[in-house]
CSV table of C-alpha atoms and ligand atoms in Angstrom, one decimal:
chain,number,residue,atom,x,y,z
A,1,MET,CA,138.0,94.2,109.4
A,2,PRO,CA,135.4,96.9,109.9
A,3,SER,CA,136.2,99.5,112.5
A,4,LEU,CA,134.6,99.0,115.9
A,5,HIS,CA,131.9,101.6,115.6
A,6,ARG,CA,130.4,99.7,112.7
A,7,LEU,CA,130.0,96.5,114.6
A,8,THR,CA,126.7,95.3,116.1
A,9,LEU,CA,126.1,94.8,119.8
A,10,SER,CA,126.6,91.0,119.5
A,11,GLU,CA,129.7,91.4,117.4
A,12,LEU,CA,131.2,93.8,119.9
A,13,ALA,CA,130.3,91.5,122.8
A,14,ASP,CA,132.2,88.6,121.0
A,15,ARG,CA,135.3,90.8,120.5
A,16,LEU,CA,135.2,92.1,124.1
A,17,GLY,CA,134.7,88.6,125.4
A,18,ARG,CA,137.7,87.3,123.4
A,19,ARG,CA,139.7,90.3,124.7
A,20,GLU,CA,140.4,91.4,121.1
A,21,CYS,CA,139.5,95.0,122.1
A,22,SER,CA,138.8,96.9,125.3
A,23,ALA,CA,135.6,98.6,126.4
A,24,VAL,CA,137.6,101.9,126.4
A,25,GLU,CA,138.5,101.3,122.7
A,26,VAL,CA,134.8,100.5,121.9
A,27,LEU,CA,133.7,103.7,123.6
A,28,GLN,CA,136.4,105.7,121.9
A,29,SER,CA,135.3,104.4,118.5
A,30,SER,CA,131.8,105.6,119.3
A,31,LEU,CA,133.0,109.0,120.5
A,32,ASP,CA,135.2,109.4,117.3
A,33,GLN,CA,132.2,108.5,115.1
A,34,ILE,CA,130.1,111.1,117.0
A,35,ALA,CA,132.8,113.7,116.5
A,36,ARG,CA,133.0,112.8,112.8
A,37,VAL,CA,129.3,112.8,111.9
A,38,ASP,CA,127.1,114.3,114.6
A,39,GLY,CA,127.8,117.8,113.5
A,40,ASP,CA,125.6,117.0,110.5
A,41,VAL,CA,123.1,114.5,112.1
A,42,ARG,CA,122.7,116.2,115.5
A,43,ALA,CA,121.3,113.2,117.3
A,44,PHE,CA,123.0,114.0,120.6
A,45,MET,CA,122.0,117.0,122.7
A,46,SER,CA,124.9,116.3,125.0
A,47,PHE,CA,127.0,113.5,126.4
A,48,ASP,CA,129.3,113.1,129.4
A,49,ALA,CA,132.5,111.6,127.9
A,50,ALA,CA,134.3,111.5,131.3
A,51,ASP,CA,131.5,109.6,133.0
A,52,ALA,CA,131.3,107.2,130.0
A,53,ARG,CA,135.0,106.6,130.2
A,54,ALA,CA,134.9,105.8,133.9
A,55,GLN,CA,132.1,103.2,133.1
A,56,ALA,CA,134.2,101.7,130.3
A,57,GLU,CA,137.3,101.5,132.5
A,58,ALA,CA,135.2,99.7,135.1
A,59,ALA,CA,134.0,97.3,132.5
A,60,ASP,CA,137.5,96.6,131.4
A,61,ARG,CA,138.5,95.8,135.0
A,62,GLU,CA,135.6,93.3,135.2
A,63,LEU,CA,136.6,91.8,131.9
A,64,ALA,CA,140.2,91.5,133.2
A,65,ALA,CA,138.8,89.8,136.3
A,66,GLY,CA,137.1,87.2,134.2
A,67,VAL,CA,133.5,88.4,134.2
A,68,THR,CA,131.8,87.2,131.0
A,69,HIS,CA,128.9,88.2,128.8
A,70,ALA,CA,127.1,85.2,130.0
A,71,SER,CA,126.6,86.9,133.4
A,72,LYS,CA,126.7,90.5,132.2
A,73,PRO,CA,125.5,90.5,128.6
A,74,LEU,CA,126.2,94.2,128.0
A,75,LEU,CA,129.6,94.4,129.6
A,76,GLY,CA,131.5,97.2,127.8
A,77,ILE,CA,128.7,98.0,125.3
A,78,PRO,CA,127.8,101.7,124.7
A,79,VAL,CA,124.1,102.5,125.1
A,80,ALA,CA,122.7,106.0,124.5
A,81,LEU,CA,119.4,107.3,125.9
A,82,LYS,CA,116.5,109.3,124.6
A,83,ASP,CA,116.3,112.6,126.6
A,84,VAL,CA,113.1,111.3,128.4
A,85,LEU,CA,114.8,108.7,130.6
A,86,ALA,CA,116.3,109.6,134.0
A,87,HIS,CA,120.0,109.0,134.2
A,88,ARG,CA,121.5,110.0,137.6
A,89,GLY,CA,123.5,113.2,137.6
A,90,GLN,CA,122.8,113.8,133.9
A,91,PRO,CA,120.6,116.5,132.3
A,92,LEU,CA,116.9,115.5,131.6
A,93,ASN,CA,115.1,117.9,129.3
A,94,CYS,CA,112.6,116.0,127.2
A,95,SER,CA,113.9,118.4,124.5
A,96,SER,CA,111.8,121.1,126.2
A,97,LYS,CA,112.8,124.5,127.6
A,98,ILE,CA,110.6,124.0,130.6
A,99,LEU,CA,113.0,121.7,132.4
A,100,GLY,CA,115.7,124.4,132.4
A,101,ASN,CA,118.9,123.0,133.9
A,102,TYR,CA,117.3,120.1,135.6
A,103,ARG,CA,119.4,117.0,136.3
A,104,SER,CA,118.1,113.6,137.3
A,105,PRO,CA,118.6,112.7,140.9
A,106,TYR,CA,118.1,109.0,140.2
A,107,ASP,CA,118.3,106.3,137.5
A,108,ALA,CA,115.3,105.0,135.7
A,109,THR,CA,114.8,101.3,136.3
A,110,VAL,CA,115.8,100.6,132.7
A,111,VAL,CA,119.1,102.5,133.2
A,112,GLU,CA,119.7,100.6,136.5
A,113,ARG,CA,119.2,97.3,134.6
A,114,LEU,CA,121.4,98.3,131.6
A,115,LYS,CA,124.2,99.3,134.1
A,116,ALA,CA,123.7,96.1,136.1
A,117,ALA,CA,124.2,94.2,132.8
A,118,GLY,CA,127.5,96.1,132.3
A,119,ALA,CA,126.5,98.7,129.7
A,120,VAL,CA,128.4,102.0,129.3
A,121,VAL,CA,125.3,104.3,129.4
A,122,PHE,CA,125.9,107.8,128.1
A,123,GLY,CA,124.4,110.6,126.0
A,124,ARG,CA,121.1,112.5,125.8
A,125,LEU,CA,119.4,111.9,122.4
A,126,ASN,CA,117.2,114.5,120.8
A,127,MET,CA,113.4,113.9,120.5
A,128,ASP,CA,110.2,115.7,119.8
A,129,GLU,CA,109.3,117.8,122.8
A,130,PHE,CA,107.9,115.5,125.5
A,131,ALA,CA,107.7,112.8,122.8
A,132,MET,CA,104.9,114.6,120.9
A,133,GLY,CA,105.6,114.4,117.2
A,134,SER,CA,106.7,112.2,114.4
A,135,SER,CA,109.8,114.0,113.0
A,136,THR,CA,111.9,115.3,116.0
A,137,GLU,CA,111.1,118.8,114.6
A,138,THR,CA,109.2,119.8,117.8
A,139,SER,CA,112.5,119.7,119.8
A,140,ALA,CA,113.0,123.0,121.4
A,141,PHE,CA,116.8,122.8,120.8
A,142,GLN,CA,117.9,121.3,117.6
A,143,ARG,CA,116.9,119.5,114.4
A,144,THR,CA,118.1,115.9,113.9
A,145,LEU,CA,118.6,114.8,110.3
A,146,ASN,CA,118.2,111.4,108.7
A,147,PRO,CA,121.7,109.8,108.1
A,148,TRP,CA,120.5,108.4,104.8
A,149,ASP,CA,119.6,111.9,103.4
A,150,LEU,CA,120.4,115.0,105.4
A,151,THR,CA,117.5,116.9,103.8
A,152,ARG,CA,115.0,114.6,105.6
A,153,ILE,CA,113.7,114.0,109.0
A,154,PRO,CA,114.7,110.9,111.0
A,155,GLY,CA,111.1,110.3,112.2
A,156,GLY,CA,110.0,110.8,115.7
A,157,SER,CA,109.6,111.2,118.4
A,158,SER,CA,112.7,109.1,119.1
A,159,GLY,CA,114.5,110.6,116.1
A,160,GLY,CA,117.8,111.0,117.9
A,161,CYS,CA,117.8,107.3,119.0
A,162,ALA,CA,117.2,106.1,115.4
A,163,ALA,CA,119.7,108.4,113.8
A,164,SER,CA,122.4,107.6,116.4
A,165,VAL,CA,122.2,103.8,115.6
A,166,ALA,CA,121.7,104.4,111.8
A,167,ALA,CA,124.8,106.5,111.6
A,168,ALA,CA,126.7,103.9,113.7
A,169,MET,CA,127.5,106.3,116.5
A,170,VAL,CA,126.3,103.7,119.0
A,171,PRO,CA,125.2,100.1,118.6
A,172,VAL,CA,122.2,100.5,120.8
A,173,SER,CA,119.9,103.3,122.0
A,174,VAL,CA,116.9,103.2,124.2
A,175,GLY,CA,113.7,105.3,123.6
A,176,SER,CA,110.0,105.3,124.3
A,177,ASP,CA,106.9,104.6,122.2
A,178,THR,CA,103.5,106.0,122.9
A,179,GLY,CA,102.0,105.7,119.4
A,180,GLY,CA,104.9,104.7,117.3
A,181,SER,CA,107.9,106.7,118.5
A,182,ILE,CA,110.3,103.8,118.4
A,183,ARG,CA,109.0,101.9,115.4
A,184,GLN,CA,108.3,104.8,113.0
A,185,PRO,CA,111.8,106.4,113.3
A,186,ALA,CA,113.4,102.9,113.3
A,187,ALA,CA,111.7,102.3,109.9
A,188,LEU,CA,112.6,105.7,108.5
A,189,CYS,CA,116.3,105.3,109.5
A,190,GLY,CA,116.6,101.6,108.5
A,191,VAL,CA,117.2,100.1,111.9
A,192,VAL,CA,115.3,97.7,114.2
A,193,GLY,CA,113.0,99.2,116.9
A,194,VAL,CA,110.8,97.4,119.5
A,195,LYS,CA,107.8,98.4,121.4
A,196,PRO,CA,107.4,95.8,124.1
A,197,THR,CA,103.9,94.8,125.5
A,198,TYR,CA,102.5,97.3,127.9
A,199,GLY,CA,103.6,96.2,131.4
A,200,ARG,CA,106.6,94.3,130.1
A,201,VAL,CA,109.2,97.1,130.9
A,202,SER,CA,109.1,99.3,134.0
A,203,ARG,CA,108.3,103.0,133.2
A,204,TYR,CA,109.9,104.2,136.5
A,205,GLY,CA,112.1,107.1,135.5
A,206,LEU,CA,110.5,107.6,132.1
A,207,THR,CA,109.0,111.0,131.9
A,208,ALA,CA,105.3,110.3,131.4
A,209,PHE,CA,103.5,111.5,128.2
A,210,ALA,CA,100.5,109.2,128.2
A,211,SER,CA,101.0,106.7,131.0
A,212,SER,CA,98.6,104.0,129.7
A,213,LEU,CA,100.3,104.0,126.3
A,214,ASP,CA,104.0,104.7,127.0
A,215,GLN,CA,106.5,101.8,126.8
A,216,ILE,CA,110.3,101.8,126.7
A,217,GLY,CA,112.2,99.8,124.1
A,218,PRO,CA,115.5,99.5,122.1
A,219,PHE,CA,116.9,100.6,118.8
A,220,THR,CA,119.5,98.2,117.3
A,221,ARG,CA,120.9,97.0,114.0
A,222,THR,CA,119.6,93.4,114.3
A,223,VAL,CA,116.7,91.5,115.8
A,224,ARG,CA,119.0,89.5,118.0
A,225,ASP,CA,120.4,92.6,119.6
A,226,ALA,CA,116.9,94.0,120.1
A,227,ALA,CA,115.9,90.8,121.8
A,228,LEU,CA,118.9,90.9,124.0
A,229,ILE,CA,118.2,94.5,125.2
A,230,THR,CA,114.5,93.8,125.6
A,231,GLY,CA,115.4,90.8,127.9
A,232,VAL,CA,117.7,93.0,130.0
A,233,ILE,CA,115.2,95.8,130.6
A,234,SER,CA,112.1,93.7,131.0
A,235,GLY,CA,110.5,92.4,134.1
A,236,GLN,CA,108.4,93.5,137.1
A,237,ASP,CA,109.5,96.5,139.1
A,238,ARG,CA,107.8,97.3,142.4
A,239,ARG,CA,108.2,101.0,141.6
A,240,ASP,CA,105.9,100.7,138.6
A,241,SER,CA,102.6,99.1,139.5
A,242,THR,CA,101.7,98.6,135.9
A,243,SER,CA,104.8,96.4,135.3
A,244,VAL,CA,103.6,92.9,135.2
A,245,PRO,CA,104.8,90.0,137.3
A,246,GLN,CA,105.3,87.6,134.4
A,247,PRO,CA,108.6,85.8,134.0
A,248,VAL,CA,110.8,87.1,131.2
A,249,PRO,CA,111.6,84.4,128.7
A,250,ASP,CA,115.1,83.8,127.5
A,251,TYR,CA,114.7,85.6,124.2
A,252,LEU,CA,118.1,84.7,122.9
A,253,ALA,CA,117.6,81.0,123.6
A,254,ALA,CA,114.3,81.3,121.6
A,255,LEU,CA,116.1,82.8,118.7
A,256,ASN,CA,118.8,80.1,118.8
A,257,ARG,CA,116.2,77.4,118.7
A,258,ALA,CA,114.4,79.1,115.7
A,259,ALA,CA,117.7,79.7,113.9
A,260,ALA,CA,118.3,75.9,114.0
A,261,ALA,CA,115.1,75.3,112.1
A,262,GLY,CA,116.5,75.1,108.6
A,263,SER,CA,115.3,76.6,105.3
A,264,ARG,CA,111.7,76.9,106.2
A,265,PRO,CA,112.0,78.3,109.7
A,266,LEU,CA,108.4,79.7,109.6
A,267,ALA,CA,106.7,76.4,108.8
A,268,GLY,CA,103.5,76.3,110.9
A,269,VAL,CA,103.5,80.1,111.6
A,270,ARG,CA,100.5,82.1,110.6
A,271,ILE,CA,100.9,85.7,109.7
A,272,GLY,CA,97.9,88.0,109.3
A,273,LEU,CA,97.3,90.9,106.9
A,274,ALA,CA,94.6,93.2,108.1
A,275,LYS,CA,92.2,94.0,105.2
A,276,GLU,CA,91.5,97.4,106.8
A,277,TYR,CA,95.2,98.3,106.3
A,278,MET,CA,95.2,97.7,102.6
A,279,ILE,CA,94.2,101.3,102.1
A,280,GLY,CA,94.4,103.4,99.1
A,281,GLY,CA,97.0,106.1,99.2
A,282,LEU,CA,99.8,103.9,100.3
A,283,ASP,CA,103.0,105.0,98.7
A,284,ALA,CA,103.7,102.7,95.6
A,285,GLU,CA,107.2,101.8,96.8
A,286,VAL,CA,105.9,100.9,100.3
A,287,ASP,CA,103.3,98.8,98.7
A,288,ALA,CA,105.8,97.0,96.5
A,289,ALA,CA,108.1,96.4,99.5
A,290,MET,CA,105.2,94.9,101.4
A,291,LYS,CA,104.2,92.6,98.5
A,292,ALA,CA,107.8,91.4,98.3
A,293,SER,CA,107.9,90.9,102.1
A,294,VAL,CA,104.7,88.8,102.0
A,295,ALA,CA,106.3,86.6,99.3
A,296,LYS,CA,109.4,86.2,101.5
A,297,PHE,CA,107.4,85.1,104.5
A,298,VAL,CA,105.6,82.5,102.3
A,299,GLU,CA,109.0,81.3,101.0
A,300,LEU,CA,110.2,81.0,104.6
A,301,GLY,CA,107.3,78.6,105.3
A,302,ALA,CA,104.7,80.9,106.8
A,303,GLU,CA,101.0,80.8,105.9
A,304,VAL,CA,99.8,84.4,105.2
A,305,VAL,CA,96.1,84.9,105.8
A,306,GLU,CA,93.7,87.8,105.8
A,307,VAL,CA,92.4,89.1,109.2
A,308,SER,CA,90.0,91.8,110.1
A,309,LEU,CA,90.5,94.7,112.6
A,310,PRO,CA,87.1,96.3,112.1
A,311,HIS,CA,87.7,99.4,114.3
A,312,SER,CA,90.9,100.5,112.7
A,313,ASP,CA,89.3,103.6,111.2
A,314,TYR,CA,88.8,104.9,114.7
A,315,ALA,CA,92.4,104.3,116.0
A,316,ALA,CA,93.9,107.8,115.2
A,317,ALA,CA,90.9,109.6,116.6
A,318,THR,CA,90.9,107.5,119.7
A,319,TYR,CA,94.6,108.0,120.2
A,320,TYR,CA,94.4,111.7,119.7
A,321,ILE,CA,91.8,111.9,122.5
A,322,ILE,CA,93.4,109.6,125.0
A,323,ALA,CA,97.0,110.6,124.6
A,324,PRO,CA,96.4,114.4,125.0
A,325,ALA,CA,94.0,113.7,127.9
A,326,GLU,CA,96.7,111.8,129.8
A,327,ALA,CA,99.4,114.3,128.7
A,328,SER,CA,97.4,117.3,130.0
A,329,ALA,CA,97.3,115.6,133.4
A,330,ASN,CA,100.9,114.4,133.4
A,331,LEU,CA,102.4,117.7,132.2
A,332,ALA,CA,100.6,119.6,135.0
A,333,ARG,CA,103.7,118.9,137.2
A,334,PHE,CA,105.7,121.4,135.2
A,335,ASP,CA,104.5,124.4,137.2
A,336,GLY,CA,107.6,126.5,137.7
A,337,VAL,CA,107.9,125.2,141.3
A,338,ARG,CA,109.0,121.6,141.1
A,339,TYR,CA,111.3,121.4,138.1
A,340,GLY,CA,113.7,123.5,136.1
A,341,ALA,CA,112.7,126.8,134.6
A,342,ARG,CA,110.6,129.6,136.1
A,343,VAL,CA,109.3,132.9,134.9
A,344,GLU,CA,108.3,135.1,137.8
A,345,GLY,CA,104.9,136.7,138.2
A,346,LYS,CA,103.0,138.8,140.7
A,347,ASP,CA,101.4,135.7,142.3
A,348,PRO,CA,101.8,131.9,142.0
A,349,ALA,CA,99.0,131.6,139.3
A,350,GLU,CA,100.7,134.2,137.1
A,351,MET,CA,104.1,132.6,137.7
A,352,ASN,CA,102.7,129.3,136.7
A,353,SER,CA,101.0,130.5,133.5
A,354,ARG,CA,104.0,132.6,132.4
A,355,THR,CA,106.4,129.6,133.1
A,356,ARG,CA,104.2,127.3,131.0
A,357,GLY,CA,103.6,129.9,128.4
A,358,ALA,CA,107.3,130.4,127.9
A,359,GLY,CA,108.5,126.8,128.6
A,360,PHE,CA,106.3,124.7,126.4
A,361,GLY,CA,106.4,124.7,122.6
A,362,ALA,CA,103.4,124.9,120.2
A,363,GLU,CA,102.7,121.2,119.8
A,364,VAL,CA,102.8,120.5,123.6
A,365,LYS,CA,100.4,123.4,124.2
A,366,ARG,CA,98.1,122.1,121.4
A,367,ARG,CA,98.0,118.7,123.2
A,368,ILE,CA,97.4,120.2,126.7
A,369,ILE,CA,94.5,122.3,125.4
A,370,LEU,CA,93.0,119.4,123.5
A,371,GLY,CA,93.4,117.1,126.5
A,372,THR,CA,92.0,119.6,128.9
A,373,TYR,CA,89.0,120.1,126.7
A,374,VAL,CA,88.2,116.4,126.3
A,375,LEU,CA,88.4,115.9,130.0
A,376,SER,CA,86.3,118.9,130.9
A,377,SER,CA,82.9,118.4,132.4
A,378,GLY,CA,80.3,118.3,129.7
A,379,TYR,CA,82.8,116.9,127.1
A,380,TYR,CA,84.2,114.0,129.2
A,381,ASP,CA,81.4,111.6,128.3
A,382,ALA,CA,81.2,112.7,124.7
A,383,TYR,CA,84.9,112.3,124.0
A,384,TYR,CA,87.1,110.8,126.7
A,385,LEU,CA,84.7,108.1,127.9
A,386,ARG,CA,83.8,107.2,124.3
A,387,ALA,CA,87.4,107.0,123.3
A,388,GLN,CA,88.0,104.6,126.2
A,389,LYS,CA,85.2,102.4,125.0
A,390,VAL,CA,86.5,102.4,121.4
A,391,ARG,CA,89.9,101.6,122.7
A,392,THR,CA,88.5,98.4,124.3
A,393,LEU,CA,87.0,97.5,120.9
A,394,ILE,CA,90.3,98.0,119.2
A,395,ARG,CA,92.1,95.8,121.7
A,396,GLN,CA,89.4,93.1,121.3
A,397,ASP,CA,89.9,93.3,117.5
A,398,PHE,CA,93.5,92.3,118.0
A,399,LEU,CA,92.8,89.6,120.5
A,400,ASN,CA,90.2,88.1,118.1
A,401,ALA,CA,92.8,88.3,115.2
A,402,PHE,CA,95.4,86.6,117.4
A,403,GLU,CA,93.1,83.6,117.8
A,404,LYS,CA,93.9,82.9,114.1
A,405,VAL,CA,97.4,84.2,113.6
A,406,ASP,CA,100.7,84.4,115.4
A,407,ALA,CA,101.6,87.9,114.2
A,408,ILE,CA,100.1,90.7,112.1
A,409,LEU,CA,102.2,92.2,109.3
A,410,THR,CA,101.9,95.9,108.2
A,411,PRO,CA,104.1,98.6,106.7
A,412,THR,CA,105.5,100.6,109.6
A,413,THR,CA,104.9,103.9,107.9
A,414,PRO,CA,102.8,105.0,104.9
A,415,SER,CA,105.9,106.4,103.1
A,416,ALA,CA,109.7,106.8,103.4
A,417,ALA,CA,111.3,109.7,105.4
A,418,PHE,CA,109.8,113.0,104.4
A,419,ARG,CA,111.6,116.3,104.0
A,420,VAL,CA,112.5,118.7,106.8
A,421,GLY,CA,109.5,121.1,107.1
A,422,GLU,CA,107.3,119.1,104.8
A,423,LYS,CA,104.6,118.4,107.5
A,424,SER,CA,105.5,120.7,110.3
A,425,ASP,CA,102.8,123.2,109.5
A,426,ASP,CA,100.1,120.5,109.2
A,427,PRO,CA,99.5,118.6,112.5
A,428,LEU,CA,97.0,116.3,110.9
A,429,GLN,CA,99.4,115.2,108.1
A,430,MET,CA,102.0,114.6,110.8
A,431,TYR,CA,99.6,112.6,112.9
A,432,LEU,CA,98.8,110.3,110.0
A,433,SER,CA,102.4,109.1,109.8
A,434,ASP,CA,101.5,106.9,112.8
A,435,ILE,CA,98.5,105.4,111.2
A,436,PHE,CA,100.0,101.9,111.3
A,437,THR,CA,101.7,102.1,114.7
A,438,ILE,CA,99.2,103.7,117.1
A,439,SER,CA,96.8,100.7,117.4
A,440,CYS,CA,99.5,98.6,119.0
A,441,ASN,CA,99.7,101.1,122.0
A,442,LEU,CA,96.0,101.4,122.3
A,443,ALA,CA,95.7,97.5,122.4
A,444,GLY,CA,98.7,97.2,124.7
A,445,ILE,CA,100.3,94.5,122.5
A,446,CYS,CA,103.9,94.3,121.3
A,447,GLY,CA,105.4,95.4,118.0
A,448,ILE,CA,108.7,95.5,116.1
A,449,SER,CA,109.9,97.4,113.0
A,450,ILE,CA,112.6,95.8,110.9
A,451,PRO,CA,114.2,97.0,107.6
A,452,CYS,CA,112.4,95.6,104.5
A,453,GLY,CA,114.0,97.4,101.6
A,454,PHE,CA,114.7,100.8,100.0
A,455,THR,CA,113.0,103.3,97.7
A,456,GLN,CA,114.5,103.6,94.2
A,457,PRO,CA,117.1,106.5,94.1
A,458,LYS,CA,115.7,109.4,92.0
A,459,PRO,CA,117.4,112.5,90.7
A,460,GLY,CA,118.5,114.4,93.8
A,461,VAL,CA,117.1,111.8,96.2
A,462,PRO,CA,119.2,108.9,97.4
A,463,ARG,CA,117.5,105.6,98.2
A,464,LEU,CA,115.7,105.7,101.5
A,465,PRO,CA,115.1,102.8,103.9
A,466,LEU,CA,111.6,101.2,104.5
A,467,GLY,CA,110.4,99.2,107.4
A,468,LEU,CA,107.8,96.5,108.0
A,469,GLN,CA,106.0,96.1,111.3
A,470,LEU,CA,105.2,92.8,113.0
A,471,LEU,CA,102.6,93.0,115.8
A,472,GLY,CA,102.6,90.3,118.4
A,473,LYS,CA,100.3,89.0,121.1
A,474,PRO,CA,100.4,90.5,124.6
A,475,PHE,CA,103.6,89.1,126.1
A,476,GLY,CA,104.3,87.4,122.8
A,477,GLU,CA,107.7,89.0,122.2
A,478,GLU,CA,109.4,85.6,122.0
A,479,SER,CA,107.5,84.5,118.9
A,480,MET,CA,107.6,88.0,117.5
A,481,PHE,CA,111.4,88.0,117.6
A,482,GLN,CA,111.6,84.6,116.1
A,483,ILE,CA,109.4,85.6,113.1
A,484,ALA,CA,111.3,88.9,112.7
A,485,GLN,CA,114.7,87.1,112.8
A,486,ALA,CA,113.7,84.5,110.2
A,487,TYR,CA,112.7,87.4,107.8
A,488,GLU,CA,115.9,89.3,108.7
A,489,GLN,CA,118.1,86.3,108.0
A,490,GLY,CA,116.4,85.7,104.7
A,491,THR,CA,116.9,89.2,103.5
A,492,PRO,CA,120.0,91.5,103.0
A,493,TRP,CA,118.5,94.8,104.3
A,494,HIS,CA,119.9,94.9,107.8
A,495,ARG,CA,123.4,94.6,106.5
A,496,GLU,CA,123.2,97.9,104.7
A,497,LEU,CA,124.7,100.8,106.6
A,498,SER,CA,123.8,104.4,106.0
A,499,PRO,CA,126.3,106.4,104.0
A,500,LEU,CA,127.5,108.3,107.1
A,501,SER,CA,128.4,105.2,109.1
B,1,LIG,N1,103.6,110.7,116.9
B,1,LIG,C1,102.8,110.3,118.0
B,1,LIG,C2,102.4,111.5,118.8
B,1,LIG,O1,102.8,112.6,118.5
B,1,LIG,C3,103.4,109.2,118.8
B,1,LIG,C4,104.5,109.8,119.6
B,1,LIG,C5,105.1,108.8,120.5
B,1,LIG,O2,105.0,107.6,120.3
B,1,LIG,N2,105.7,109.2,121.6
B,1,LIG,O3,101.7,111.4,119.8
């Protein structure tokens, strides 16, 4: 029998439901695994073990009183959070020095919902500062390493989230995705990561990076677990006016229906390959994994057809105008008065500029400068307004493609995890690691990354996980999960655990 920390969310819920283990034991197995491996991985910035234990004891009392997972699907399940989500009484730093010793006075809506579903919510997971980056190297505090190879980055910006699940420290973590920050690290760490449709999940209590692109989503080891968490955290919230009043489907029921479909579960499903994504320069092993995945989808009954997303070439440029523009406005609140750190000055303006000068790292400053520039009078029309128009074209490309197909298949990343330091001096190279993920945020659609194979081990380099991305229609999570699960069940990849687990 594998030890508790190696079990998935669903397996743990089954055990807890049958009273074969307690929530306190499940939490302890997580804490023991953290103690064993996180000195190397460094996914957690901090965690409050006493608070987590109190939550686990409360879950055990509910289990003893007969509360079941049918009513509280996460009862007794440890869930860790990216350091960008407000958790009452806990530190909130966004891996930046500027927040000082700030602690959240309230729970984000997703945290409230996780707790209401019985989860044991604990831990602050490392990230790129204010979620700006693709390797978790812009964190002001620590470097998180990839559990498959400790000389490599875990991806970013939610690198701590991906690494914590890949090293089996927790069965679930929750992060945010503005241009790929859930899907890219999930792929590089060999786990499942979901970016829900814009408006599906309330952003209340998520520190804003680019408000029109940000969305919260889960990291798990299986599609089923990801669907479960997405269901728990989704739904309208009157505290976020961009959350949409659409009913949340029962994702697990949809997966159960699909799982009963036999050996060709994807019969009648159409999957698109975007011709603009078949670019040169794709890593040969990523290319091979994609070809094998396409063959697998066909074997499972899907019809794979070519689609066109004609404005794809402009996605990165559009994103790197809109995201910094919004960031420059959102980050104006870190002024030395309202939150955390302050460096004194002779007047408020000097205090403000000294605080921001000392508190923000280089990447955050680069984005604020870029964003301020594209919003400045004289450049607004030439850059920001144009980018907004192109964004509309990119969204329209996807809506047109979804007239013909149920989902679009892409690699999640152009290559496997890169080495620590390999791209940190070259922002452009770093930005290109999101080339397949950013359009999804610009278009406001949903996306998932699932494991799809490994690189070949080479001298001095162990095998590294690869991920594929499925993009779904707006509010089409249900069918996206069904397609992803059919692939997952037809392949062995998700059963492989990292050497540190
Ligand atoms: N890597 C992208 C960026 O740096 C996306 C980050 C994210 O999704 N938060 O902006």
